Amino acid sequence: MARWDARVGLLFALPVFLLFLAFRFGPAIAGVGLSLFDYDISGSLEWEGLANFDRMIHDPVFWQSLRVTVLYSVLAVPLSVGMSLVMALAVRRRFRGVGFFRSVFFLPVITSLVLAGTVFVWVFSTGGPVSSISSALGGSGQSWLSSTTLVIPALVLVGVWSRFGYGMLILLAGLQDVPRELEEAALTDGAGAWARFRYIVLPHLKPSLFFLAVIETTASFQVFDLIFVMTQGGPARGSYTLVYLLYDQGFKYVDYGYAAAIGVALFAMTLVVALIQRRFLGRDPK
């Protein structure tokens, strides 16, 4: 009887499951197929094979956008994960007002990135707070967003500000699973705060850190909204990422086949990085 009930339940769930597969994996499969064709706004399909990928390999703009994307990710992911870990440790213990601090730290996550990006354009502009402080310290006082050297650090700071609260919640949940008796035993044996964190807390946080590193890497490789609002890929393509290149090719130049090829390459690179992160962070604590 139980097996019959299970089959009936699966039968009722099947339509929703098929819809999920269609809308979740259908566009991805279609994108892979589209990368093998020349397809434009006229709707005509012409078989290209791997020509779009060959064009991508020989496209200097692609390599420049890849360099910008990697630079952004290399700066943003460790900083975001580290900031999330520090904040999670800071609000881990129960104390008066801890709920307030957790809410404040999470507030940027639910703030509109378009609104935040507009505000930070002023923050980093000439005459804004950052340039004023720089001038007071003897710097040039120029707008960070008009400098090819400073535009990526500015975007990284805004991106980390907007996401560390989400990572904090993930790591805070992981910290709840750390056995308190182990920490208390280590404290009784005279272990300091760093030793307890290194040998007890950190190994138990590895699954959470792995998950957070993967989603932060994916978000960094796919960064678009902040760049669209704050720099539009400038100056001199100093913030021109792969997703922005994909956007231009697909919606500005209406070259859907080439845009799909860029999307496939971006997916492959993200997958490779996730597998590398799994190799080093995805192991269960011993």
Coordinates of C-alpha atoms in Angstrom, one line a residue:
M1 CA 0.0 0.0 0.0
A2 CA 2.8 2.4 0.9
R3 CA 4.6 1.7 -2.5
W4 CA 1.3 2.4 -4.3
D5 CA 0.8 5.7 -2.4
A6 CA 4.4 6.7 -3.3
R7 CA 3.8 6.0 -7.0
V8 CA 0.6 8.0 -7.0
G9 CA 2.4 10.9 -5.3
L10 CA 5.2 10.7 -7.9
L11 CA 2.6 10.7 -10.7
F12 CA 1.0 13.9 -9.4
A13 CA 4.5 15.5 -9.0
L14 CA 5.5 14.5 -12.5
P15 CA 4.0 17.4 -14.5
V16 CA 5.6 20.0 -12.2
F17 CA 8.9 18.1 -12.4
L18 CA 8.8 18.0 -16.2
L19 CA 8.0 21.8 -16.3
F20 CA 11.0 22.3 -14.0
L21 CA 13.3 20.4 -16.3
A22 CA 11.9 22.2 -19.4
F23 CA 12.4 25.7 -18.0
R24 CA 15.6 25.0 -16.0
F25 CA 17.6 22.9 -18.5
G26 CA 15.7 23.7 -21.7
P27 CA 17.3 27.2 -22.2
A28 CA 20.7 25.8 -21.3
I29 CA 20.5 23.1 -23.9
A30 CA 19.1 25.5 -26.4
G31 CA 22.0 27.9 -25.7
V32 CA 24.6 25.2 -26.4
G33 CA 22.9 24.3 -29.6
L34 CA 22.6 28.0 -30.6
S35 CA 26.4 28.4 -30.2
L36 CA 26.8 26.2 -33.2
F37 CA 24.7 28.4 -35.5
D38 CA 24.8 31.9 -37.0
Y39 CA 21.5 33.3 -35.8
D40 CA 20.5 37.0 -36.0
I41 CA 17.4 39.1 -35.5
S42 CA 16.0 38.0 -38.9
G43 CA 15.4 34.5 -37.4
S44 CA 17.5 32.6 -40.0
L45 CA 19.6 29.7 -38.8
E46 CA 22.9 28.9 -40.5
W47 CA 25.1 26.0 -39.4
E48 CA 28.5 27.3 -38.2
G49 CA 29.9 24.4 -36.3
L50 CA 32.7 25.5 -34.0
A51 CA 33.2 28.8 -36.0
N52 CA 31.8 30.9 -33.1
F53 CA 34.3 29.3 -30.7
D54 CA 37.2 29.8 -33.1
R55 CA 36.2 33.4 -33.5
M56 CA 36.1 33.7 -29.7
I57 CA 39.6 32.3 -29.3
H58 CA 40.9 34.8 -31.8
D59 CA 38.9 37.8 -30.4
P60 CA 41.1 40.1 -28.4
V61 CA 38.1 41.7 -26.8
F62 CA 37.1 38.3 -25.4
W63 CA 40.5 37.8 -23.8
Q64 CA 40.4 41.3 -22.4
S65 CA 37.0 40.7 -20.9
L66 CA 38.2 37.4 -19.5
R67 CA 41.1 39.1 -17.8
V68 CA 38.8 41.7 -16.3
T69 CA 36.5 38.9 -15.1
V70 CA 39.3 36.9 -13.5
L71 CA 40.7 39.9 -11.9
Y72 CA 37.4 40.9 -10.4
S73 CA 36.8 37.3 -9.1
V74 CA 40.3 36.9 -7.7
L75 CA 39.7 40.1 -5.6
A76 CA 36.1 39.7 -4.8
V77 CA 35.7 36.0 -3.8
P78 CA 38.4 35.9 -1.1
L79 CA 37.4 39.3 0.3
S80 CA 33.7 38.4 0.3
V81 CA 34.3 35.0 2.0
G82 CA 36.7 36.5 4.5
M83 CA 34.3 39.3 5.4
S84 CA 31.4 36.9 5.7
L85 CA 33.5 34.7 8.0
V86 CA 34.6 37.6 10.2
M87 CA 31.0 38.9 10.5
A88 CA 29.6 35.4 11.2
L89 CA 32.2 34.9 14.0
A90 CA 31.3 38.3 15.4
V91 CA 27.6 37.6 15.7
R92 CA 27.9 33.9 16.6
R93 CA 27.6 34.3 20.3
R94 CA 24.4 35.4 22.0
F95 CA 24.6 38.9 23.4
R96 CA 22.3 41.9 23.9
G97 CA 21.3 43.3 20.5
V98 CA 22.8 40.5 18.4
G99 CA 19.6 40.2 16.3
F100 CA 19.9 43.9 15.5
F101 CA 23.5 43.5 14.2
R102 CA 22.6 40.4 12.2
S103 CA 19.8 42.4 10.5
V104 CA 22.0 45.4 9.8
F105 CA 24.7 43.2 8.3
F106 CA 22.1 41.4 6.1
L107 CA 20.4 44.7 4.9
P108 CA 22.7 45.3 1.9
V109 CA 21.6 41.9 0.5
I110 CA 18.0 43.0 0.1
T111 CA 19.0 46.5 -1.1
S112 CA 18.4 47.2 -4.8
L113 CA 21.7 46.9 -6.6
V114 CA 20.5 49.5 -9.1
L115 CA 19.9 52.0 -6.2
A116 CA 23.1 51.1 -4.4
G117 CA 25.1 51.4 -7.6
T118 CA 23.7 54.8 -8.3
V119 CA 24.7 55.9 -4.8
F120 CA 28.2 54.5 -5.1
V121 CA 28.7 56.3 -8.4
W122 CA 28.6 59.5 -6.4
V123 CA 30.7 58.0 -3.6
F124 CA 33.5 57.2 -6.0
S125 CA 33.1 60.2 -8.2
T126 CA 35.3 63.3 -8.3
G127 CA 34.3 65.4 -5.3
G128 CA 32.7 62.4 -3.6
P129 CA 33.7 61.1 -0.1
V130 CA 36.4 58.7 -1.4
S131 CA 38.1 61.3 -3.6
S132 CA 37.8 63.9 -0.9
I133 CA 39.5 61.6 1.6
S134 CA 42.2 60.7 -1.0
S135 CA 42.9 64.4 -1.6
A136 CA 43.2 65.0 2.1
L137 CA 45.7 62.3 2.4
G138 CA 47.8 63.7 -0.5
G139 CA 46.3 61.6 -3.3
S140 CA 45.1 62.7 -6.7
G141 CA 41.4 62.8 -5.7
Q142 CA 40.3 61.5 -9.1
S143 CA 37.2 59.5 -9.6
W144 CA 37.9 55.8 -9.1
L145 CA 35.3 54.9 -11.8
S146 CA 37.3 56.9 -14.5
S147 CA 40.6 55.1 -13.7
T148 CA 41.4 51.8 -15.4
T149 CA 43.5 50.9 -12.3
L150 CA 40.9 51.8 -9.6
V151 CA 37.6 50.9 -11.3
I152 CA 37.9 47.1 -10.5
P153 CA 38.7 47.7 -6.8
A154 CA 35.8 50.1 -6.6
L155 CA 33.4 47.5 -8.1
V156 CA 34.8 44.8 -5.8
L157 CA 34.1 46.9 -2.7
V158 CA 30.5 47.5 -3.8
G159 CA 30.0 43.9 -4.7
V160 CA 31.4 42.6 -1.4
W161 CA 29.3 45.1 0.5
S162 CA 26.2 43.9 -1.3
R163 CA 26.8 40.1 -0.7
F164 CA 28.7 39.5 2.5
G165 CA 25.5 39.4 4.6
Y166 CA 24.3 36.4 2.6
G167 CA 27.6 34.6 3.2
M168 CA 27.4 35.6 6.8
L169 CA 24.1 33.7 7.2
I170 CA 25.5 30.6 5.5
L171 CA 28.5 30.5 7.7
L172 CA 26.5 31.3 10.8
A173 CA 24.4 28.2 10.1
G174 CA 27.5 26.2 9.7
L175 CA 28.9 27.5 13.0
Q176 CA 25.8 26.2 14.8
D177 CA 26.9 22.6 13.9
V178 CA 30.3 23.0 15.5
P179 CA 30.3 20.7 18.6
R180 CA 30.5 23.0 21.6
E181 CA 31.9 20.2 23.8
L182 CA 35.0 20.1 21.6
E183 CA 35.6 23.8 22.0
E184 CA 35.0 23.6 25.7
A185 CA 37.4 20.7 26.0
A186 CA 40.1 22.6 24.1
L187 CA 39.5 25.7 26.2
T188 CA 39.9 23.5 29.3
D189 CA 43.2 22.2 27.9
G190 CA 44.4 25.7 27.5
A191 CA 44.0 26.2 23.7
G192 CA 43.8 29.8 22.6
A193 CA 41.2 31.4 20.4
W194 CA 43.3 30.9 17.2
A195 CA 44.0 27.2 18.0
R196 CA 40.3 26.5 18.6
F197 CA 39.4 28.2 15.4
R198 CA 42.1 26.5 13.3
Y199 CA 41.7 22.9 14.6
I200 CA 38.0 22.8 15.6
V201 CA 35.9 25.5 14.0
L202 CA 37.5 25.7 10.5
P203 CA 37.5 22.0 9.7
H204 CA 33.8 21.8 10.5
L205 CA 33.1 24.9 8.4
K206 CA 34.7 23.4 5.3
P207 CA 31.4 22.3 3.7
S208 CA 29.8 25.8 4.3
L209 CA 33.0 27.5 3.0
F210 CA 33.0 25.3 -0.1
F211 CA 29.3 26.1 -0.8
L212 CA 29.9 29.8 -0.2
A213 CA 33.1 29.9 -2.4
V214 CA 31.2 28.3 -5.3
I215 CA 28.2 30.7 -5.2
E216 CA 30.5 33.7 -4.8
T217 CA 32.7 32.6 -7.7
T218 CA 29.6 32.0 -9.8
A219 CA 28.3 35.5 -8.9
S220 CA 31.6 37.1 -9.6
F221 CA 31.9 35.5 -13.0
Q222 CA 28.4 36.6 -13.8
V223 CA 28.7 40.2 -12.5
F224 CA 26.7 42.5 -14.7
D225 CA 24.2 44.8 -12.9
L226 CA 26.7 46.8 -10.9
I227 CA 28.9 47.3 -14.0
F228 CA 25.8 48.3 -16.1
V229 CA 24.8 50.9 -13.6
M230 CA 28.2 52.2 -12.5
T231 CA 30.6 52.0 -15.5
Q232 CA 28.9 50.5 -18.6
G233 CA 32.1 48.5 -19.1
G234 CA 34.5 51.6 -19.0
P235 CA 36.7 53.3 -18.8
A236 CA 38.5 52.0 -21.9
R237 CA 36.9 48.6 -21.2
G238 CA 38.6 48.5 -17.8
S239 CA 35.5 46.9 -16.3
Y240 CA 34.3 45.0 -19.4
T241 CA 33.5 41.5 -18.2
L242 CA 32.5 38.4 -20.0
V243 CA 28.8 38.8 -19.2
Y244 CA 28.9 42.4 -20.4
L245 CA 30.5 41.2 -23.7
L246 CA 27.8 38.6 -23.9
Y247 CA 25.2 41.3 -23.4
D248 CA 26.7 43.5 -26.1
Q249 CA 27.0 40.7 -28.6
G250 CA 23.5 39.4 -28.0
F251 CA 21.4 42.6 -27.5
K252 CA 23.5 45.4 -29.0
Y253 CA 25.0 43.7 -32.1
V254 CA 22.3 41.0 -32.3
D255 CA 24.8 38.2 -32.8
Y256 CA 23.0 35.5 -30.8
G257 CA 25.2 32.6 -31.9
Y258 CA 28.4 34.3 -30.8
A259 CA 26.8 35.4 -27.5
A260 CA 25.7 31.8 -26.9
A261 CA 29.2 30.6 -27.5
I262 CA 30.5 33.1 -24.9
G263 CA 27.9 31.8 -22.5
V264 CA 29.0 28.2 -23.0
A265 CA 32.6 29.2 -22.4
L266 CA 31.6 31.1 -19.3
F267 CA 29.7 28.0 -18.0
A268 CA 32.7 25.7 -18.7
M269 CA 35.1 28.0 -16.8
T270 CA 32.8 28.3 -13.8
L271 CA 32.4 24.6 -13.7
V272 CA 36.2 24.0 -13.8
V273 CA 36.7 26.5 -11.0
A274 CA 34.0 24.9 -8.9
L275 CA 35.6 21.5 -9.3
I276 CA 39.0 22.9 -8.2
Q277 CA 37.3 24.4 -5.2
R278 CA 35.7 21.1 -4.4
R279 CA 39.1 19.5 -4.5
F280 CA 40.5 21.7 -1.8
L281 CA 37.4 22.8 0.2
G282 CA 34.7 20.1 -0.4
R283 CA 36.1 17.4 1.9
D284 CA 34.3 16.5 5.0
P285 CA 36.2 17.1 8.3
K286 CA 37.9 14.1 9.7

